[in-house]
XYZ file of C-alpha atoms in Angstrom:
422
model
C -18.702 22.523 40.731
C -15.570 20.234 39.322
C -15.207 20.589 35.877
C -14.790 17.220 34.020
C -11.374 16.239 32.796
C -10.544 16.719 28.979
C -8.632 13.752 28.257
C -10.178 11.007 30.596
C -12.900 9.607 32.854
C -12.748 9.987 36.084
C -12.072 6.314 37.695
C -14.397 5.533 40.242
C -14.007 2.204 40.089
C -13.230 0.347 43.173
C -9.254 -0.223 43.515
C -7.299 -3.331 45.045
C -8.597 -3.881 48.804
C -5.996 -7.079 48.976
C -3.025 -6.791 51.400
C -0.610 -7.636 48.914
C 1.155 -10.849 47.694
C -0.934 -13.301 49.540
C -4.250 -12.071 47.929
C -5.579 -13.207 44.317
C -7.982 -11.982 41.532
C -10.376 -14.411 40.171
C -10.040 -13.794 36.430
C -13.089 -15.138 34.440
C -10.787 -16.681 31.545
C -13.879 -17.688 29.560
C -15.386 -14.065 29.801
C -12.189 -12.545 28.309
C -11.658 -15.119 25.450
C -15.774 -14.793 24.814
C -14.971 -11.160 24.551
C -11.910 -11.094 22.442
C -13.626 -13.619 19.909
C -16.680 -10.987 19.356
C -14.440 -8.299 18.762
C -12.566 -10.898 16.057
C -15.947 -11.217 14.317
C -16.684 -7.609 14.269
C -13.181 -7.116 12.818
C -13.451 -9.351 10.090
C -16.976 -8.358 9.353
C -15.852 -4.642 8.638
C -11.914 -4.973 7.902
C -11.730 -7.710 5.787
C -8.503 -9.087 4.292
C -8.786 -7.008 0.877
C -6.115 -4.600 -0.836
C -7.999 -1.370 0.478
C -7.479 -2.545 3.932
C -4.052 -2.852 3.939
C -2.631 0.549 4.346
C -0.988 1.137 7.377
C 0.835 -1.761 8.100
C 0.574 -3.338 11.665
C -0.746 0.136 12.800
C -3.696 0.161 10.994
C -4.011 -2.151 8.188
C -4.391 -5.817 7.441
C -1.009 -7.085 8.965
C -2.191 -5.662 12.125
C -5.461 -7.862 12.246
C -2.999 -10.931 11.288
C -0.641 -10.000 14.243
C -4.028 -10.252 16.515
C -5.269 -13.437 14.995
C -1.944 -14.835 15.508
C -1.447 -14.186 19.413
C -4.997 -15.282 19.865
C -3.844 -18.785 18.255
C -0.937 -18.697 20.719
C -3.188 -19.080 23.816
C -4.455 -22.061 25.490
C -8.117 -20.256 26.003
C -8.201 -19.845 22.267
C -7.302 -24.116 21.575
C -10.980 -24.669 20.081
C -10.425 -21.573 17.528
C -6.909 -22.093 16.844
C -7.033 -23.498 13.055
C -10.117 -20.836 12.467
C -7.414 -18.174 13.572
C -4.530 -19.252 11.703
C -6.640 -19.784 8.916
C -8.133 -16.244 9.137
C -4.364 -15.071 9.740
C -3.221 -16.390 6.838
C -5.675 -14.281 4.477
C -4.652 -10.975 5.777
C -1.227 -11.906 5.675
C -1.629 -13.196 1.937
C -3.095 -9.844 1.249
C -0.704 -7.892 2.840
C 1.919 -9.257 0.696
C -0.206 -8.987 -2.313
C -0.100 -5.365 -1.300
C 3.462 -4.411 -0.996
C 4.196 -6.250 -4.007
C 1.632 -4.770 -6.046
C 3.273 -1.956 -8.490
C 0.306 0.602 -7.728
C 1.401 0.404 -3.862
C 4.811 -0.157 -3.662
C 6.852 2.396 -1.874
C 10.588 2.094 -0.916
C 10.021 4.711 1.767
C 8.612 2.456 4.172
C 10.482 -0.754 3.469
C 12.138 -1.299 6.622
C 9.541 0.104 8.628
C 8.075 -2.512 11.256
C 5.122 -0.572 12.289
C 3.838 1.432 9.122
C 5.341 -0.645 6.488
C 7.044 -3.687 4.541
C 9.430 -4.812 7.595
C 6.044 -5.531 9.950
C 4.579 -7.699 7.202
C 7.413 -10.116 6.632
C 7.903 -10.262 10.406
C 3.876 -11.277 11.248
C 4.167 -13.565 7.849
C 6.950 -15.693 9.553
C 4.905 -15.859 12.877
C 1.890 -16.949 10.887
C 3.436 -18.996 8.604
C 5.407 -20.886 11.020
C 2.028 -21.691 13.197
C 0.773 -23.233 9.736
C 3.693 -25.474 9.483
C 4.303 -23.187 5.883
C 8.363 -23.558 6.092
C 9.342 -22.354 2.926
C 7.151 -19.088 3.233
C 8.668 -18.508 7.065
C 12.299 -18.525 5.205
C 11.093 -16.355 2.607
C 10.196 -14.157 5.191
C 13.249 -13.973 7.480
C 15.334 -13.663 4.489
C 13.249 -10.832 3.134
C 13.587 -9.189 6.535
C 17.439 -10.082 6.808
C 17.867 -8.015 3.339
C 16.601 -5.007 5.101
C 19.511 -4.556 7.173
C 21.675 -3.294 4.318
C 19.390 -0.606 4.603
C 19.550 0.093 8.288
C 23.761 0.163 7.676
C 23.273 3.224 5.682
C 23.913 6.090 8.358
C 20.875 8.506 6.966
C 18.468 6.536 5.027
C 15.472 8.591 5.989
C 14.786 12.269 6.250
C 12.482 12.311 8.729
C 14.683 10.335 11.037
C 16.365 6.941 10.891
C 16.532 5.579 14.469
C 13.017 5.595 16.074
C 10.333 2.740 16.229
C 7.863 3.061 13.813
C 9.681 3.428 10.290
C 13.835 3.515 11.725
C 16.369 1.135 13.033
C 14.958 0.653 16.639
C 11.709 -0.501 15.160
C 14.186 -2.766 12.737
C 15.619 -4.164 15.894
C 12.327 -4.807 17.268
C 11.608 -7.263 14.588
C 14.472 -8.966 15.016
C 13.906 -9.583 18.822
C 10.479 -10.445 18.033
C 11.670 -13.511 15.578
C 14.329 -14.437 17.824
C 11.803 -14.816 21.184
C 8.569 -16.468 19.378
C 10.457 -18.583 16.469
C 14.252 -18.686 17.972
C 15.597 -17.557 14.562
C 18.910 -15.312 14.763
C 18.116 -13.627 11.682
C 21.656 -11.551 11.425
C 24.564 -12.819 13.009
C 25.962 -10.527 15.509
C 28.139 -8.431 14.169
C 25.571 -7.171 11.506
C 23.336 -6.565 14.772
C 25.833 -4.710 16.669
C 26.936 -2.361 13.795
C 23.310 -1.462 13.482
C 22.936 -0.677 17.164
C 26.538 1.344 17.145
C 25.157 3.123 14.199
C 21.820 4.085 16.421
C 24.143 5.399 19.465
C 26.432 7.171 16.949
C 23.324 8.711 15.220
C 22.379 9.844 18.717
C 25.813 11.163 19.285
C 26.114 12.981 16.067
C 22.847 14.988 16.571
C 23.940 15.700 20.188
C 27.059 17.555 18.681
C 25.094 19.162 16.189
C 22.373 20.552 18.229
C 24.881 20.968 21.146
C 22.415 19.207 23.827
C 23.469 18.586 27.115
C 22.354 15.218 26.727
C 24.631 12.079 25.665
C 22.114 10.665 23.042
C 19.262 12.522 21.015
C 17.011 11.952 17.901
C 14.607 14.115 16.268
C 11.551 12.532 14.165
C 10.121 15.044 11.536
C 12.344 17.814 13.549
C 10.642 16.975 17.030
C 13.046 15.428 19.721
C 10.114 13.292 21.108
C 10.447 11.128 24.306
C 7.784 8.486 24.429
C 7.467 4.999 22.978
C 6.167 5.695 19.304
C 8.704 7.658 18.194
C 11.191 8.783 20.513
C 13.965 8.189 22.369
C 12.325 5.735 25.127
C 11.956 2.959 22.446
C 15.029 3.308 21.021
C 17.083 2.792 24.257
C 14.553 0.037 25.115
C 15.974 -1.890 21.943
C 19.407 -1.100 22.287
C 18.987 -2.451 26.042
C 17.131 -5.524 24.354
C 20.522 -6.904 23.055
C 22.812 -8.728 25.674
C 25.530 -9.412 23.328
C 25.746 -5.575 22.532
C 25.867 -4.526 26.010
C 28.945 -6.886 26.839
C 30.541 -5.964 23.872
C 30.404 -2.367 23.464
C 30.385 -0.834 27.000
C 31.602 2.634 25.667
C 28.365 2.653 23.604
C 26.036 1.362 26.647
C 27.559 4.002 28.920
C 26.041 6.519 26.815
C 22.580 4.696 26.659
C 22.729 4.302 30.592
C 23.465 8.180 31.228
C 20.636 8.758 28.772
C 18.065 6.385 30.607
C 18.928 8.233 33.632
C 18.097 11.676 32.031
C 14.501 10.511 31.147
C 14.394 9.291 34.489
C 14.685 12.578 36.329
C 12.252 14.101 33.774
C 9.793 12.170 35.957
C 7.325 14.488 36.738
C 5.422 14.736 40.444
C 2.377 12.803 39.288
C 4.806 9.855 37.703
C 4.367 10.938 33.953
C 7.112 11.647 31.279
C 6.883 14.668 28.792
C 5.996 13.981 24.733
C 9.160 15.700 23.945
C 12.067 18.268 24.447
C 10.206 20.995 23.770
C 7.637 20.438 26.780
C 10.483 19.928 29.549
C 11.098 22.613 31.933
C 8.908 25.792 32.021
C 7.542 24.695 28.397
C 5.913 21.861 29.891
C 2.211 21.244 29.101
C -0.385 22.350 31.857
C -1.459 19.254 33.389
C -4.738 18.858 32.348
C -3.644 18.463 29.049
C -0.691 15.810 29.813
C -0.746 12.574 27.364
C -1.017 9.572 29.373
C -0.590 7.156 26.296
C 1.506 4.204 25.419
C 2.595 6.541 22.537
C 3.350 9.660 24.255
C 3.713 9.539 28.134
C 4.169 7.268 30.917
C 2.715 4.034 29.663
C 5.249 3.441 26.825
C 8.188 4.908 29.079
C 7.344 1.616 31.642
C 8.795 -0.692 29.052
C 12.234 1.193 28.619
C 12.341 1.340 33.059
C 11.013 -2.612 32.988
C 13.961 -3.540 30.683
C 16.374 -1.181 32.463
C 15.160 -3.233 35.474
C 15.700 -6.730 34.274
C 19.132 -5.195 32.510
C 20.764 -3.689 35.854
C 18.447 -4.839 38.689
C 17.612 -1.285 39.117
C 14.633 -0.794 41.893
C 14.334 2.780 41.214
C 13.273 1.826 37.702
C 11.038 -0.580 38.859
C 9.364 1.606 41.462
C 8.729 4.083 38.722
C 6.813 1.604 36.518
C 4.851 1.263 39.961
C 4.397 4.696 40.480
C 3.449 5.132 36.532
C 0.809 2.413 37.119
C -1.067 4.562 40.131
C -1.196 7.358 37.528
C -2.583 5.522 35.198
C -4.983 4.049 37.426
C -5.973 7.734 38.220
C -6.014 9.348 34.646
C -5.685 6.223 32.335
C -9.102 5.580 31.345
C -8.832 7.741 28.280
C -11.775 9.173 25.935
C -9.697 8.430 22.969
C -10.984 5.199 22.404
C -10.122 1.373 23.227
C -6.902 1.042 21.342
C -3.564 0.122 22.533
C -1.380 3.211 21.328
C -3.631 5.972 22.710
C -6.507 4.153 24.376
C -7.603 2.318 27.349
C -6.226 -1.023 26.422
C -2.989 0.231 25.829
C -2.913 1.815 29.398
C -4.207 -1.494 31.191
C -1.047 -3.452 29.841
C 0.684 -1.313 32.120
C -0.627 -3.063 34.907
C 0.100 -6.745 32.957
C 3.277 -5.308 32.828
C 3.456 -4.323 36.708
C 2.273 -7.656 37.493
C 4.414 -9.303 35.746
C 7.436 -7.717 37.766
C 6.171 -7.675 40.975
C 3.451 -10.823 41.430
C 1.270 -8.606 42.936
C -2.630 -9.405 42.112
C -3.027 -5.728 43.029
C -2.187 -4.912 39.017
C -4.324 -7.695 37.922
C -7.206 -6.435 39.471
C -6.642 -2.803 38.028
C -6.030 -4.779 34.615
C -9.611 -6.281 34.644
C -11.112 -3.209 36.097
C -10.034 -1.489 32.571
C -11.033 -4.325 30.769
C -14.739 -4.021 32.309
C -14.950 -0.389 31.551
C -14.266 -1.248 27.885
C -17.974 -2.773 28.417
C -19.485 0.048 30.561
C -22.513 2.221 29.379
C -20.373 5.385 30.304
C -17.406 4.396 28.130
C -19.824 3.059 24.892
C -21.864 6.468 25.243
C -18.811 8.749 25.544
C -15.472 7.506 24.058
C -14.682 8.321 21.023
C -14.683 6.341 17.653
C -10.878 6.122 16.329
C -9.934 7.142 13.187
C -9.474 2.865 12.474
C -11.727 1.317 14.674
C -10.726 -1.938 14.013
C -7.317 -1.786 13.895
C -4.164 -3.264 15.987
C -2.934 0.194 17.374
C -6.072 2.552 17.489
C -8.540 0.134 17.304
C -10.438 -3.146 18.854
C -7.759 -5.595 17.240
C -5.628 -4.528 19.987
C -8.062 -4.418 22.565
C -8.775 -8.135 22.017
C -4.871 -9.048 22.262
C -5.399 -7.273 25.945
C -8.319 -9.338 26.672
C -6.698 -12.620 25.346
C -3.761 -11.861 27.864
C -6.247 -11.410 30.798
C -6.438 -15.132 30.108
C -2.634 -15.882 30.987
C -1.285 -12.658 32.617
C 1.728 -14.330 33.479
C 2.963 -14.248 29.719
C 1.255 -11.231 29.042
C 3.140 -8.720 26.666
C 2.063 -5.431 24.832
C 2.053 -6.196 20.971
C 5.707 -6.544 19.883
C 6.824 -5.148 23.076
C 8.009 -7.904 25.424
C 10.262 -6.783 27.616
C 10.663 -9.695 30.549
C 12.628 -12.310 29.102
């Protein structure tokens, strides 16, 4: 008798039967938009915009719900609900600002943080207020975010690690990118942005020199050399490759970025996955049944670096690695941890939407829609675990609502805050 996998449901759904680019998937926009709106109702009921629900920033707090509401409002499928969605988004943003300005809750340690702290609230505030035409509030948010650059220019401003995505410089760059892509706002001049990028590279070089590593760049977060998207090397490199001006101006720095990228691609396992951290490489790798196939750790997050590298270097090997990761996710991506985007089914479903945008092949849309359907299956409802923060953007159904919304317009689909195809 075959033992049931520990971390994922066995995928018994039918795979794509089409023969390539000539075949198309029928996506039911009304079905998925209504499902996303049903999630919105549940979230507003269970995670209302109160001070008590703001801790955790974009990751599990009210700011993440604001992002979701704003994101849905940008999609044509939600045009009739747009004003209501933005009105709700403003309530979640307003209370998030009350939270970070309240003496009881102030925490200078997360000022810069995009995902967990204040920085992300300024970014989402700018998005929501811009959509509502509140230009003075937009200006305030952008100025506040620009002011955080001063802290990023301090070489080691966080003891836990100053360079990763959630709380460090890579996250700060990600926020700059979002504001430029969505609002056309160049928050910092190129000189300051490039100084932050240079500091990230220099920090990685410094760590390598200290630890006598053979890799050009490496970083540690809470003393662990993470490799994945959440806290690790992949998202740091991804952000550096997202600033064409820096790439053009500093080829010696980018040479180290590219060499480190090659190191990561060489870590691909036989099944298309990637280790979580350096202490899980080589002989110390996890047993295959314990592999993490998550956005935060593993191939579903590494694909965004690979896709960005493909766009920058026209590197077909990186594109093929994305497709191999997609095959892995199809087999082992129906996670038991829940519906979310960090370590859940929706986050893995986004891999297929990314591969669709890279290739135009409807095979990947078919797979994305199947993952969405599985979220509503009796098996998932009965046996999936309930996340610690079931209504939130990263762990819960707020992020899942973004995934469903992207099924209504897959040509512009993007993992929240992680657009790499531009």
